[in-house]
mmCIF file of C-alpha atoms and ligand atoms in Angstrom:
data_model
loop_
_atom_site.group_PDB
_atom_site.id
_atom_site.type_symbol
_atom_site.label_atom_id
_atom_site.label_comp_id
_atom_site.label_asym_id
_atom_site.label_seq_id
_atom_site.Cartn_x
_atom_site.Cartn_y
_atom_site.Cartn_z
ATOM 1 C CA MET I 1 14.212 -29.143 46.799
ATOM 2 C CA GLU I 2 13.848 -25.651 48.236
ATOM 3 C CA VAL I 3 10.648 -26.191 50.160
ATOM 4 C CA THR I 4 11.382 -27.413 53.668
ATOM 5 C CA GLU I 5 8.525 -26.106 55.806
ATOM 6 C CA ALA I 6 7.417 -28.102 58.820
ATOM 7 C CA PRO I 7 4.540 -30.491 58.086
ATOM 8 C CA ASP I 8 1.072 -29.071 58.564
ATOM 9 C CA PRO I 9 -0.089 -30.109 62.049
ATOM 10 C CA ARG I 10 -3.635 -30.645 60.739
ATOM 11 C CA LEU I 11 -2.416 -33.653 58.801
ATOM 12 C CA ASP I 12 -2.070 -36.602 61.214
ATOM 13 C CA GLY I 13 -1.430 -39.699 59.105
ATOM 14 C CA THR I 14 -2.605 -37.846 56.027
ATOM 15 C CA VAL I 15 -0.353 -37.928 52.984
ATOM 16 C CA LEU I 16 -2.339 -35.651 50.757
ATOM 17 C CA ALA I 17 -4.826 -32.941 51.647
ATOM 18 C CA VAL I 18 -6.641 -30.899 49.037
ATOM 19 C CA ARG I 19 -8.518 -27.766 50.028
ATOM 20 C CA ASP I 20 -10.929 -25.642 47.992
ATOM 21 C CA LEU I 21 -9.290 -26.539 44.713
ATOM 22 C CA VAL I 22 -10.556 -24.635 41.674
ATOM 23 C CA THR I 23 -9.332 -25.563 38.178
ATOM 24 C CA VAL I 24 -10.831 -23.815 35.159
ATOM 25 C CA TYR I 25 -10.687 -23.956 31.369
ATOM 26 C CA PRO I 26 -11.330 -20.688 29.548
ATOM 27 C CA THR I 27 -13.396 -21.477 26.438
ATOM 28 C CA ARG I 28 -15.088 -19.513 23.692
ATOM 29 C CA LEU I 29 -18.410 -19.906 25.515
ATOM 30 C CA GLY I 30 -17.093 -18.898 28.912
ATOM 31 C CA VAL I 31 -15.078 -20.295 31.783
ATOM 32 C CA VAL I 32 -15.571 -23.996 32.595
ATOM 33 C CA PRO I 33 -15.138 -24.586 36.353
ATOM 34 C CA ALA I 34 -14.071 -28.213 35.802
ATOM 35 C CA VAL I 35 -12.988 -28.590 39.439
ATOM 36 C CA ASP I 36 -14.992 -26.237 41.594
ATOM 37 C CA GLY I 37 -14.039 -26.079 45.263
ATOM 38 C CA VAL I 38 -12.961 -29.681 45.805
ATOM 39 C CA GLY I 39 -11.414 -30.756 49.100
ATOM 40 C CA PHE I 40 -10.484 -34.130 50.580
ATOM 41 C CA GLU I 41 -7.792 -35.971 52.485
ATOM 42 C CA LEU I 42 -5.975 -39.173 51.662
ATOM 43 C CA GLY I 43 -4.296 -41.388 54.252
ATOM 44 C CA ALA I 44 -1.321 -43.709 53.811
ATOM 45 C CA GLY I 45 -2.528 -47.133 52.670
ATOM 46 C CA GLU I 46 -5.966 -45.790 51.791
ATOM 47 C CA VAL I 47 -7.721 -46.293 48.449
ATOM 48 C CA LEU I 48 -10.027 -43.392 47.620
ATOM 49 C CA GLY I 49 -12.413 -43.799 44.702
ATOM 50 C CA ILE I 50 -13.585 -40.864 42.601
ATOM 51 C CA VAL I 51 -16.695 -41.580 40.554
ATOM 52 C CA GLY I 52 -18.965 -39.508 38.374
ATOM 53 C CA ASP I 53 -20.227 -39.111 34.831
ATOM 54 C CA SER I 54 -18.000 -38.251 31.946
ATOM 55 C CA GLY I 55 -17.300 -34.504 32.152
ATOM 56 C CA SER I 56 -17.751 -34.255 35.925
ATOM 57 C CA GLY I 57 -14.124 -33.177 36.420
ATOM 58 C CA LYS I 58 -12.402 -36.400 37.529
ATOM 59 C CA THR I 59 -9.490 -36.256 35.095
ATOM 60 C CA THR I 60 -9.007 -32.523 35.633
ATOM 61 C CA LEU I 61 -8.841 -33.152 39.381
ATOM 62 C CA ALA I 62 -6.361 -36.013 38.919
ATOM 63 C CA ARG I 63 -4.157 -33.961 36.595
ATOM 64 C CA SER I 64 -4.352 -30.928 38.909
ATOM 65 C CA LEU I 65 -2.749 -32.993 41.671
ATOM 66 C CA LEU I 66 0.277 -33.602 39.454
ATOM 67 C CA GLY I 67 0.510 -30.123 37.971
ATOM 68 C CA LEU I 68 -0.468 -31.555 34.581
ATOM 69 C CA VAL I 69 -3.598 -29.588 33.680
ATOM 70 C CA ALA I 70 -3.731 -29.215 29.904
ATOM 71 C CA ALA I 71 -3.417 -25.612 28.679
ATOM 72 C CA PRO I 72 -5.339 -23.344 28.506
ATOM 73 C CA GLY I 73 -6.674 -24.879 31.704
ATOM 74 C CA ARG I 74 -5.227 -23.588 34.970
ATOM 75 C CA ILE I 75 -5.503 -24.036 38.705
ATOM 76 C CA GLU I 76 -7.080 -20.868 39.964
ATOM 77 C CA SER I 77 -7.028 -21.319 43.726
ATOM 78 C CA GLY I 78 -6.830 -23.758 46.593
ATOM 79 C CA GLU I 79 -4.165 -25.867 48.255
ATOM 80 C CA ILE I 80 -2.682 -29.262 47.427
ATOM 81 C CA LEU I 81 -0.760 -30.279 50.524
ATOM 82 C CA LEU I 82 1.607 -33.209 50.101
ATOM 83 C CA HIS I 83 2.983 -34.058 53.533
ATOM 84 C CA GLY I 84 1.982 -30.522 54.467
ATOM 85 C CA ARG I 85 3.793 -28.724 51.628
ATOM 86 C CA ASN I 86 1.593 -26.820 49.189
ATOM 87 C CA LEU I 87 2.397 -28.061 45.674
ATOM 88 C CA LEU I 88 0.845 -24.926 44.202
ATOM 89 C CA ASP I 89 3.862 -22.989 45.543
ATOM 90 C CA PHE I 90 6.311 -25.283 43.732
ATOM 91 C CA THR I 91 8.251 -24.264 40.624
ATOM 92 C CA PRO I 92 7.746 -26.305 37.422
ATOM 93 C CA GLU I 93 11.146 -27.899 38.045
ATOM 94 C CA GLU I 94 10.160 -28.909 41.586
ATOM 95 C CA MET I 95 6.865 -30.315 40.267
ATOM 96 C CA ARG I 96 8.750 -32.437 37.744
ATOM 97 C CA ARG I 97 10.655 -33.942 40.620
ATOM 98 C CA VAL I 98 7.465 -34.481 42.660
ATOM 99 C CA ARG I 99 5.934 -36.356 39.699
ATOM 100 C CA GLY I 100 8.924 -38.628 39.355
ATOM 101 C CA THR I 101 9.301 -39.432 43.009
ATOM 102 C CA GLU I 102 6.386 -38.496 45.276
ATOM 103 C CA ILE I 103 3.127 -38.611 43.318
ATOM 104 C CA ALA I 104 2.842 -41.013 40.414
ATOM 105 C CA MET I 105 0.051 -41.305 37.888
ATOM 106 C CA ILE I 106 -1.049 -44.220 35.758
ATOM 107 C CA PHE I 107 -3.227 -43.648 32.742
ATOM 108 C CA GLN I 108 -5.924 -45.471 30.852
ATOM 109 C CA ASN I 109 -3.768 -46.418 27.920
ATOM 110 C CA PRO I 110 -0.327 -47.669 28.986
ATOM 111 C CA ILE I 111 1.100 -47.952 25.462
ATOM 112 C CA ARG I 112 1.148 -44.160 25.142
ATOM 113 C CA SER I 113 3.307 -43.831 28.249
ATOM 114 C CA PHE I 114 6.217 -45.740 26.723
ATOM 115 C CA HIS I 115 8.557 -45.009 23.866
ATOM 116 C CA PRO I 116 8.063 -47.709 21.209
ATOM 117 C CA GLY I 117 11.732 -47.728 20.215
ATOM 118 C CA PHE I 118 13.341 -48.593 23.550
ATOM 119 C CA THR I 119 13.237 -51.709 25.708
ATOM 120 C CA ILE I 120 11.163 -51.693 28.870
ATOM 121 C CA GLY I 121 14.364 -52.268 30.835
ATOM 122 C CA TRP I 122 15.991 -49.177 29.380
ATOM 123 C CA GLN I 123 12.919 -47.039 30.111
ATOM 124 C CA LEU I 124 12.526 -48.291 33.676
ATOM 125 C CA THR I 125 16.213 -47.857 34.431
ATOM 126 C CA GLU I 126 16.125 -44.368 32.974
ATOM 127 C CA ALA I 127 13.187 -43.472 35.240
ATOM 128 C CA VAL I 128 15.352 -44.331 38.257
ATOM 129 C CA THR I 129 18.570 -42.609 37.190
ATOM 130 C CA ARG I 130 16.698 -39.468 36.148
ATOM 131 C CA HIS I 131 15.788 -38.841 39.788
ATOM 132 C CA GLN I 132 18.355 -40.662 41.860
ATOM 133 C CA ARG I 133 22.129 -40.795 41.960
ATOM 134 C CA VAL I 134 22.542 -44.546 41.598
ATOM 135 C CA SER I 135 24.629 -46.684 39.283
ATOM 136 C CA ARG I 136 23.128 -48.203 36.130
ATOM 137 C CA ARG I 137 23.555 -51.621 37.781
ATOM 138 C CA GLU I 138 21.631 -50.590 40.885
ATOM 139 C CA ALA I 139 18.908 -48.947 38.785
ATOM 140 C CA THR I 140 18.544 -52.163 36.803
ATOM 141 C CA ASP I 141 18.200 -54.204 39.976
ATOM 142 C CA ARG I 142 15.567 -51.809 41.230
ATOM 143 C CA ALA I 143 13.636 -52.019 37.947
ATOM 144 C CA ILE I 144 13.649 -55.827 38.110
ATOM 145 C CA GLU I 145 12.467 -55.669 41.714
ATOM 146 C CA ALA I 146 9.595 -53.338 40.776
ATOM 147 C CA LEU I 147 8.554 -55.767 38.035
ATOM 148 C CA THR I 148 8.474 -58.490 40.693
ATOM 149 C CA TRP I 149 6.144 -56.367 42.866
ATOM 150 C CA VAL I 150 3.618 -56.202 40.036
ATOM 151 C CA GLY I 151 3.748 -59.929 39.363
ATOM 152 C CA MET I 152 5.688 -59.913 36.095
ATOM 153 C CA PRO I 153 6.888 -63.446 35.254
ATOM 154 C CA GLU I 154 10.604 -63.660 34.388
ATOM 155 C CA PRO I 155 11.230 -59.946 35.010
ATOM 156 C CA ALA I 156 14.950 -60.001 34.132
ATOM 157 C CA VAL I 157 14.141 -61.529 30.745
ATOM 158 C CA ARG I 158 11.208 -59.210 30.018
ATOM 159 C CA MET I 159 13.442 -56.176 30.631
ATOM 160 C CA ARG I 160 14.864 -56.818 27.145
ATOM 161 C CA ASP I 161 11.466 -56.609 25.431
ATOM 162 C CA HIS I 162 9.960 -53.599 23.704
ATOM 163 C CA PRO I 163 6.499 -52.230 24.690
ATOM 164 C CA HIS I 164 4.666 -53.860 21.759
ATOM 165 C CA GLN I 165 5.807 -57.298 22.946
ATOM 166 C CA PHE I 166 3.574 -57.041 26.024
ATOM 167 C CA SER I 167 -0.177 -57.668 26.270
ATOM 168 C CA GLY I 168 -2.322 -54.715 27.433
ATOM 169 C CA GLY I 169 -2.592 -56.137 30.952
ATOM 170 C CA MET I 170 1.135 -56.856 31.228
ATOM 171 C CA LEU I 171 1.996 -53.409 29.901
ATOM 172 C CA GLN I 172 -0.297 -51.856 32.505
ATOM 173 C CA ARG I 173 1.702 -53.812 35.108
ATOM 174 C CA VAL I 174 4.916 -52.378 33.680
ATOM 175 C CA MET I 175 3.355 -48.903 33.898
ATOM 176 C CA ILE I 176 2.498 -49.505 37.551
ATOM 177 C CA ALA I 177 6.018 -50.832 38.186
ATOM 178 C CA MET I 178 7.427 -47.690 36.597
ATOM 179 C CA SER I 179 5.222 -45.515 38.809
ATOM 180 C CA LEU I 180 6.494 -47.337 41.914
ATOM 181 C CA LEU I 181 10.215 -47.226 41.096
ATOM 182 C CA ASN I 182 10.956 -44.188 43.213
ATOM 183 C CA GLU I 183 8.638 -45.214 46.064
ATOM 184 C CA PRO I 184 5.972 -42.500 45.750
ATOM 185 C CA ALA I 185 3.606 -41.704 48.613
ATOM 186 C CA VAL I 186 0.596 -41.258 46.330
ATOM 187 C CA LEU I 187 -0.562 -43.110 43.224
ATOM 188 C CA VAL I 188 -3.228 -41.526 41.038
ATOM 189 C CA ALA I 189 -4.894 -43.980 38.653
ATOM 190 C CA ASP I 190 -7.241 -42.482 36.054
ATOM 191 C CA GLU I 191 -9.490 -45.239 34.657
ATOM 192 C CA PRO I 192 -6.475 -47.571 34.698
ATOM 193 C CA THR I 193 -8.266 -50.662 33.435
ATOM 194 C CA THR I 194 -10.736 -49.319 30.879
ATOM 195 C CA ALA I 195 -8.707 -50.693 27.971
ATOM 196 C CA LEU I 196 -8.402 -54.171 29.511
ATOM 197 C CA ASP I 197 -10.685 -57.193 29.518
ATOM 198 C CA VAL I 198 -12.653 -57.979 32.657
ATOM 199 C CA THR I 199 -10.434 -60.732 34.091
ATOM 200 C CA ILE I 200 -7.294 -58.654 33.658
ATOM 201 C CA GLN I 201 -9.121 -55.623 35.127
ATOM 202 C CA ALA I 202 -9.749 -57.580 38.307
ATOM 203 C CA GLN I 203 -6.098 -58.654 38.524
ATOM 204 C CA ILE I 204 -4.828 -55.103 38.096
ATOM 205 C CA LEU I 205 -7.226 -53.777 40.731
ATOM 206 C CA GLU I 206 -6.214 -56.496 43.151
ATOM 207 C CA LEU I 207 -2.607 -55.528 42.529
ATOM 208 C CA VAL I 208 -3.285 -51.837 43.195
ATOM 209 C CA GLN I 209 -5.105 -52.669 46.416
ATOM 210 C CA ARG I 210 -2.310 -54.950 47.611
ATOM 211 C CA LEU I 211 0.299 -52.282 46.867
ATOM 212 C CA ALA I 212 -1.671 -49.754 48.906
ATOM 213 C CA VAL I 213 -1.755 -52.050 51.907
ATOM 214 C CA ASP I 214 1.759 -53.513 51.633
ATOM 215 C CA ARG I 215 3.579 -50.309 50.739
ATOM 216 C CA GLY I 216 1.430 -47.785 52.637
ATOM 217 C CA LEU I 217 0.662 -46.090 49.356
ATOM 218 C CA GLY I 218 -2.235 -43.616 49.225
ATOM 219 C CA VAL I 219 -4.205 -44.420 46.069
ATOM 220 C CA ILE I 220 -6.717 -42.290 44.194
ATOM 221 C CA LEU I 221 -8.723 -44.420 41.782
ATOM 222 C CA VAL I 222 -10.733 -42.531 39.187
ATOM 223 C CA THR I 223 -13.465 -44.594 37.560
ATOM 224 C CA HIS I 224 -17.020 -44.461 36.310
ATOM 225 C CA ASN I 225 -17.476 -48.045 37.441
ATOM 226 C CA LEU I 226 -19.045 -48.408 40.886
ATOM 227 C CA GLY I 227 -18.332 -52.133 40.920
ATOM 228 C CA MET I 228 -14.650 -51.306 40.834
ATOM 229 C CA VAL I 229 -15.110 -48.925 43.742
ATOM 230 C CA ALA I 230 -16.972 -51.562 45.717
ATOM 231 C CA SER I 231 -14.228 -54.120 45.234
ATOM 232 C CA ILE I 232 -11.138 -52.123 46.210
ATOM 233 C CA CYS I 233 -11.879 -48.686 47.677
ATOM 234 C CA ASP I 234 -12.153 -47.683 51.318
ATOM 235 C CA ARG I 235 -13.864 -44.374 50.679
ATOM 236 C CA VAL I 236 -15.550 -42.807 47.699
ATOM 237 C CA MET I 237 -16.121 -39.288 46.454
ATOM 238 C CA VAL I 238 -18.937 -38.729 43.991
ATOM 239 C CA MET I 239 -18.416 -35.831 41.578
ATOM 240 C CA TYR I 240 -21.082 -33.988 39.637
ATOM 241 C CA ALA I 241 -20.504 -30.921 37.439
ATOM 242 C CA GLY I 242 -17.128 -30.112 39.017
ATOM 243 C CA GLN I 243 -18.172 -30.524 42.631
ATOM 244 C CA ILE I 244 -18.120 -33.278 45.224
ATOM 245 C CA VAL I 245 -21.768 -34.117 45.865
ATOM 246 C CA GLU I 246 -21.189 -36.974 48.298
ATOM 247 C CA GLU I 247 -18.304 -38.413 50.251
ATOM 248 C CA ALA I 248 -18.543 -41.495 52.410
ATOM 249 C CA SER I 249 -17.177 -44.921 53.166
ATOM 250 C CA VAL I 250 -17.880 -47.389 50.393
ATOM 251 C CA ASP I 251 -20.186 -49.404 52.662
ATOM 252 C CA ASP I 252 -22.292 -46.336 53.483
ATOM 253 C CA VAL I 253 -22.576 -45.232 49.875
ATOM 254 C CA PHE I 254 -23.895 -48.625 48.816
ATOM 255 C CA ALA I 255 -26.131 -49.085 51.867
ATOM 256 C CA ARG I 256 -27.692 -45.614 51.960
ATOM 257 C CA PRO I 257 -26.612 -43.121 49.307
ATOM 258 C CA ALA I 258 -27.158 -39.592 50.620
ATOM 259 C CA HIS I 259 -27.305 -37.689 47.333
ATOM 260 C CA PRO I 260 -29.985 -38.233 44.659
ATOM 261 C CA TYR I 261 -27.277 -38.344 41.981
ATOM 262 C CA THR I 262 -25.567 -41.213 43.809
ATOM 263 C CA VAL I 263 -28.894 -43.044 43.885
ATOM 264 C CA GLY I 264 -29.176 -42.602 40.132
ATOM 265 C CA LEU I 265 -25.595 -43.753 39.629
ATOM 266 C CA LEU I 266 -26.205 -46.914 41.646
ATOM 267 C CA ASP I 267 -29.434 -47.629 39.805
ATOM 268 C CA SER I 268 -27.837 -47.169 36.401
ATOM 269 C CA GLN I 269 -24.975 -49.632 36.910
ATOM 270 C CA PRO I 270 -25.324 -52.685 34.688
ATOM 271 C CA ASP I 271 -26.779 -55.668 36.526
ATOM 272 C CA ARG I 272 -23.987 -58.155 37.244
ATOM 273 C CA ALA I 273 -25.990 -61.154 36.134
ATOM 274 C CA THR I 274 -27.792 -59.858 33.046
ATOM 275 C CA GLY I 275 -25.635 -56.881 32.042
ATOM 276 C CA ALA I 276 -28.846 -54.874 31.624
ATOM 277 C CA ARG I 277 -28.994 -51.389 33.062
ATOM 278 C CA LEU I 278 -31.597 -51.169 35.797
ATOM 279 C CA ALA I 279 -32.670 -47.624 35.132
ATOM 280 C CA ALA I 280 -31.270 -44.761 33.149
ATOM 281 C CA MET I 281 -31.030 -41.432 34.894
ATOM 282 C CA ALA I 282 -33.301 -38.777 33.410
ATOM 283 C CA GLY I 283 -31.649 -35.829 31.676
ATOM 284 C CA GLY I 284 -27.985 -35.059 31.154
ATOM 285 C CA SER I 285 -25.193 -33.174 32.907
ATOM 286 C CA PRO I 286 -25.538 -29.378 32.831
ATOM 287 C CA THR I 287 -23.602 -27.190 30.419
ATOM 288 C CA MET I 288 -20.523 -26.185 32.383
ATOM 289 C CA THR I 289 -20.606 -22.609 31.102
ATOM 290 C CA ALA I 290 -24.300 -22.170 32.022
ATOM 291 C CA LEU I 291 -24.742 -23.923 35.354
ATOM 292 C CA PRO I 292 -28.047 -23.824 37.250
ATOM 293 C CA PRO I 293 -27.847 -21.086 39.913
ATOM 294 C CA GLY I 294 -28.863 -23.416 42.751
ATOM 295 C CA CYS I 295 -28.139 -27.115 43.134
ATOM 296 C CA ARG I 296 -26.481 -28.308 39.920
ATOM 297 C CA PHE I 297 -28.433 -31.561 39.978
ATOM 298 C CA GLU I 298 -31.785 -29.880 40.638
ATOM 299 C CA PRO I 299 -33.054 -29.923 37.017
ATOM 300 C CA ARG I 300 -32.785 -33.754 36.989
ATOM 301 C CA CYS I 301 -33.728 -34.415 40.591
ATOM 302 C CA ALA I 302 -36.903 -36.231 41.611
ATOM 303 C CA TYR I 303 -36.452 -35.010 45.188
ATOM 304 C CA ALA I 304 -36.113 -31.325 44.312
ATOM 305 C CA GLU I 305 -37.914 -28.830 46.525
ATOM 306 C CA ALA I 306 -38.036 -25.033 46.842
ATOM 307 C CA ALA I 307 -34.766 -24.792 48.813
ATOM 308 C CA CYS I 308 -32.864 -26.381 45.907
ATOM 309 C CA SER I 309 -32.907 -23.131 43.931
ATOM 310 C CA GLN I 310 -30.105 -21.997 46.283
ATOM 311 C CA PRO I 311 -26.646 -23.581 46.037
ATOM 312 C CA PRO I 312 -26.224 -26.273 48.712
ATOM 313 C CA ASP I 313 -23.016 -26.816 50.705
ATOM 314 C CA LEU I 314 -21.387 -30.164 51.300
ATOM 315 C CA TRP I 315 -22.939 -30.909 54.689
ATOM 316 C CA ALA I 316 -21.943 -33.588 57.180
ATOM 317 C CA LEU I 317 -24.828 -35.910 57.992
ATOM 318 C CA GLY I 318 -25.126 -37.850 61.249
ATOM 319 C CA SER I 319 -24.070 -41.064 59.520
ATOM 320 C CA GLY I 320 -20.533 -39.772 58.864
ATOM 321 C CA GLN I 321 -21.391 -39.178 55.235
ATOM 322 C CA THR I 322 -21.320 -35.776 53.629
ATOM 323 C CA ALA I 323 -23.740 -34.728 50.915
ATOM 324 C CA ARG I 324 -24.351 -31.574 48.909
ATOM 325 C CA CYS I 325 -28.123 -31.793 49.175
ATOM 326 C CA TRP I 326 -30.810 -29.669 50.851
ATOM 327 C CA VAL I 327 -33.163 -32.629 51.176
ATOM 328 C CA SER I 328 -30.605 -34.861 52.928
ATOM 329 C CA LYS I 329 -29.637 -32.004 55.172
ATOM 330 C CA ARG I 330 -33.244 -31.356 56.223
ATOM 331 C CA HIS I 331 -33.971 -35.038 56.936
ATOM 332 C CA GLY I 332 -30.508 -36.021 58.213
ATOM 333 C CA GLU I 333 -30.426 -38.587 55.392
ATOM 334 C CA LEU I 334 -31.941 -39.041 51.967
ATOM 335 C CA PRO I 335 -35.562 -40.037 52.638
ATOM 336 C CA ALA I 336 -37.625 -42.628 50.761
ATOM 337 C CA HIS I 337 -37.826 -41.915 47.057
ATOM 338 C CA PRO I 338 -40.571 -39.396 46.204
ATOM 339 C CA ASP I 339 -42.061 -41.889 43.719
ATOM 340 C CA GLY I 340 -42.482 -44.390 46.519
ATOM 341 C CA GLU I 341 -39.292 -46.369 45.913
ATOM 342 C CA PRO I 342 -36.812 -46.698 48.745
ATOM 343 C CA GLY I 343 -34.108 -44.031 48.942
ATOM 344 C CA THR I 344 -31.561 -46.786 49.212
ATOM 345 C CA ALA I 345 -30.632 -48.095 45.799
ATOM 346 C CA GLY I 346 -30.355 -51.655 47.026
ATOM 347 C CA SER I 347 -33.040 -52.920 44.642
ATOM 348 C CA GLY I 348 -31.093 -55.503 42.718
ATOM 349 C CA THR I 349 -27.691 -53.797 42.481
ATOM 350 C CA GLY I 350 -26.260 -56.390 44.885
HETATM 351 N N1 ADP K 401 -8.722 -28.999 27.429
HETATM 352 C C1 ADP K 401 -9.964 -28.607 27.760
HETATM 353 N N2 ADP K 401 -10.488 -27.448 27.321
HETATM 354 C C2 ADP K 401 -11.724 -27.064 27.663
HETATM 355 N N3 ADP K 401 -12.549 -27.762 28.467
HETATM 356 C C3 ADP K 401 -12.091 -28.930 28.943
HETATM 357 C C4 ADP K 401 -10.782 -29.438 28.611
HETATM 358 N N4 ADP K 401 -10.603 -30.625 29.236
HETATM 359 C C5 ADP K 401 -11.753 -30.858 29.915
HETATM 360 N N5 ADP K 401 -12.639 -29.855 29.744
HETATM 361 C C6 ADP K 401 -13.985 -29.739 30.346
HETATM 362 O O1 ADP K 401 -13.846 -29.854 31.740
HETATM 363 C C7 ADP K 401 -14.902 -30.624 32.284
HETATM 364 C C8 ADP K 401 -14.335 -31.791 33.057
HETATM 365 O O2 ADP K 401 -13.690 -32.673 32.168
HETATM 366 P P1 ADP K 401 -12.860 -33.943 32.691
HETATM 367 O O3 ADP K 401 -11.989 -33.501 33.802
HETATM 368 O O4 ADP K 401 -12.214 -34.579 31.530
HETATM 369 O O5 ADP K 401 -14.017 -34.866 33.283
HETATM 370 P P2 ADP K 401 -14.081 -36.468 33.484
HETATM 371 O O6 ADP K 401 -12.694 -36.975 33.612
HETATM 372 O O7 ADP K 401 -14.894 -36.630 34.724
HETATM 373 O O8 ADP K 401 -14.786 -37.012 32.297
HETATM 374 C C9 ADP K 401 -15.785 -31.000 31.107
HETATM 375 O O9 ADP K 401 -16.839 -30.078 31.039
HETATM 376 C C10 ADP K 401 -14.870 -30.888 29.927
HETATM 377 O O10 ADP K 401 -15.597 -30.579 28.768
HETATM 378 MG MG1 MG K 402 -11.721 -38.567 32.579
#
């Protein structure tokens, strides 16, 4: 690869740093700022959750990191620093290599990531030899080893099977094995378990978490399921209408959410015992081509005050959390709910 700059000194222990990323889709009704000034850092061995409603920009953010934004969408500005090198300066050819070897992505529906006509073994081996000068024999050994990492029983035998001969959960394991073949530094998982039943979901998440710890892999887990975040993430970013509205450790987010949207998200998770939703959030997400001029959540927000007609920044609060909220900023935290309920969403969510 051509790019051989020294690592960015700002990045101690950080594998991936994203700064002021803007990704847009031009549409008939105007430009959709699907990712609008997003920044974050990811450490080796860390699992970062990204949560938010459908349409908040999670998938666009994930695909931006891999240079896979669907046309006519495009990254307009920002930096994506992988070990200090800005991926936005890379050629398409260099990005192809980054995707095969340094940042891997696993998708919601594993079956679509495999060719139905070839064995898993052939496809895994091919994924190694495409990027590395190793013999077929060595590539095969590496593929079998990767299947062992993801807990595949009888890996050498299963190498001879075609994709349709695997269950959804097992195929997702194969997908994860494929993503790990070339020892990437970052794994991006976009709703990786949505198509799987609950028991298998838990197994896959456990696997992802173990891989992060054992292999020092930085993981970005995109989900709309806060339970999933609670079980395996270290930190969480909450997205709303293209922006990060809160970022904090998982413990802080559950103990004292600092953005009113996060409160609503916590309150609207299905109750573990009954499956019933505790409370639906009023209103819907804004139209991305006609965003409110101030805080984007203001039209739905029970806490809204005069200041909220101006756009808020993502401010650091004393607690180590950050929140894009005038009310939290003024109080240093999100105060008790204006309707008299506690600001913490602990009421029954566990
Ligand atoms: N190919 C596209 N063309 C136009 N708009 C798009 C396209 N893909 C996504 N969007 C818009 O970008 C916004 C973010 O979408 P997405 O990243 O898929 O969010 P999420 O993954 O959080 O559901 C939405 O408003 C969506 O309608
Ligand atoms: Mg999505």
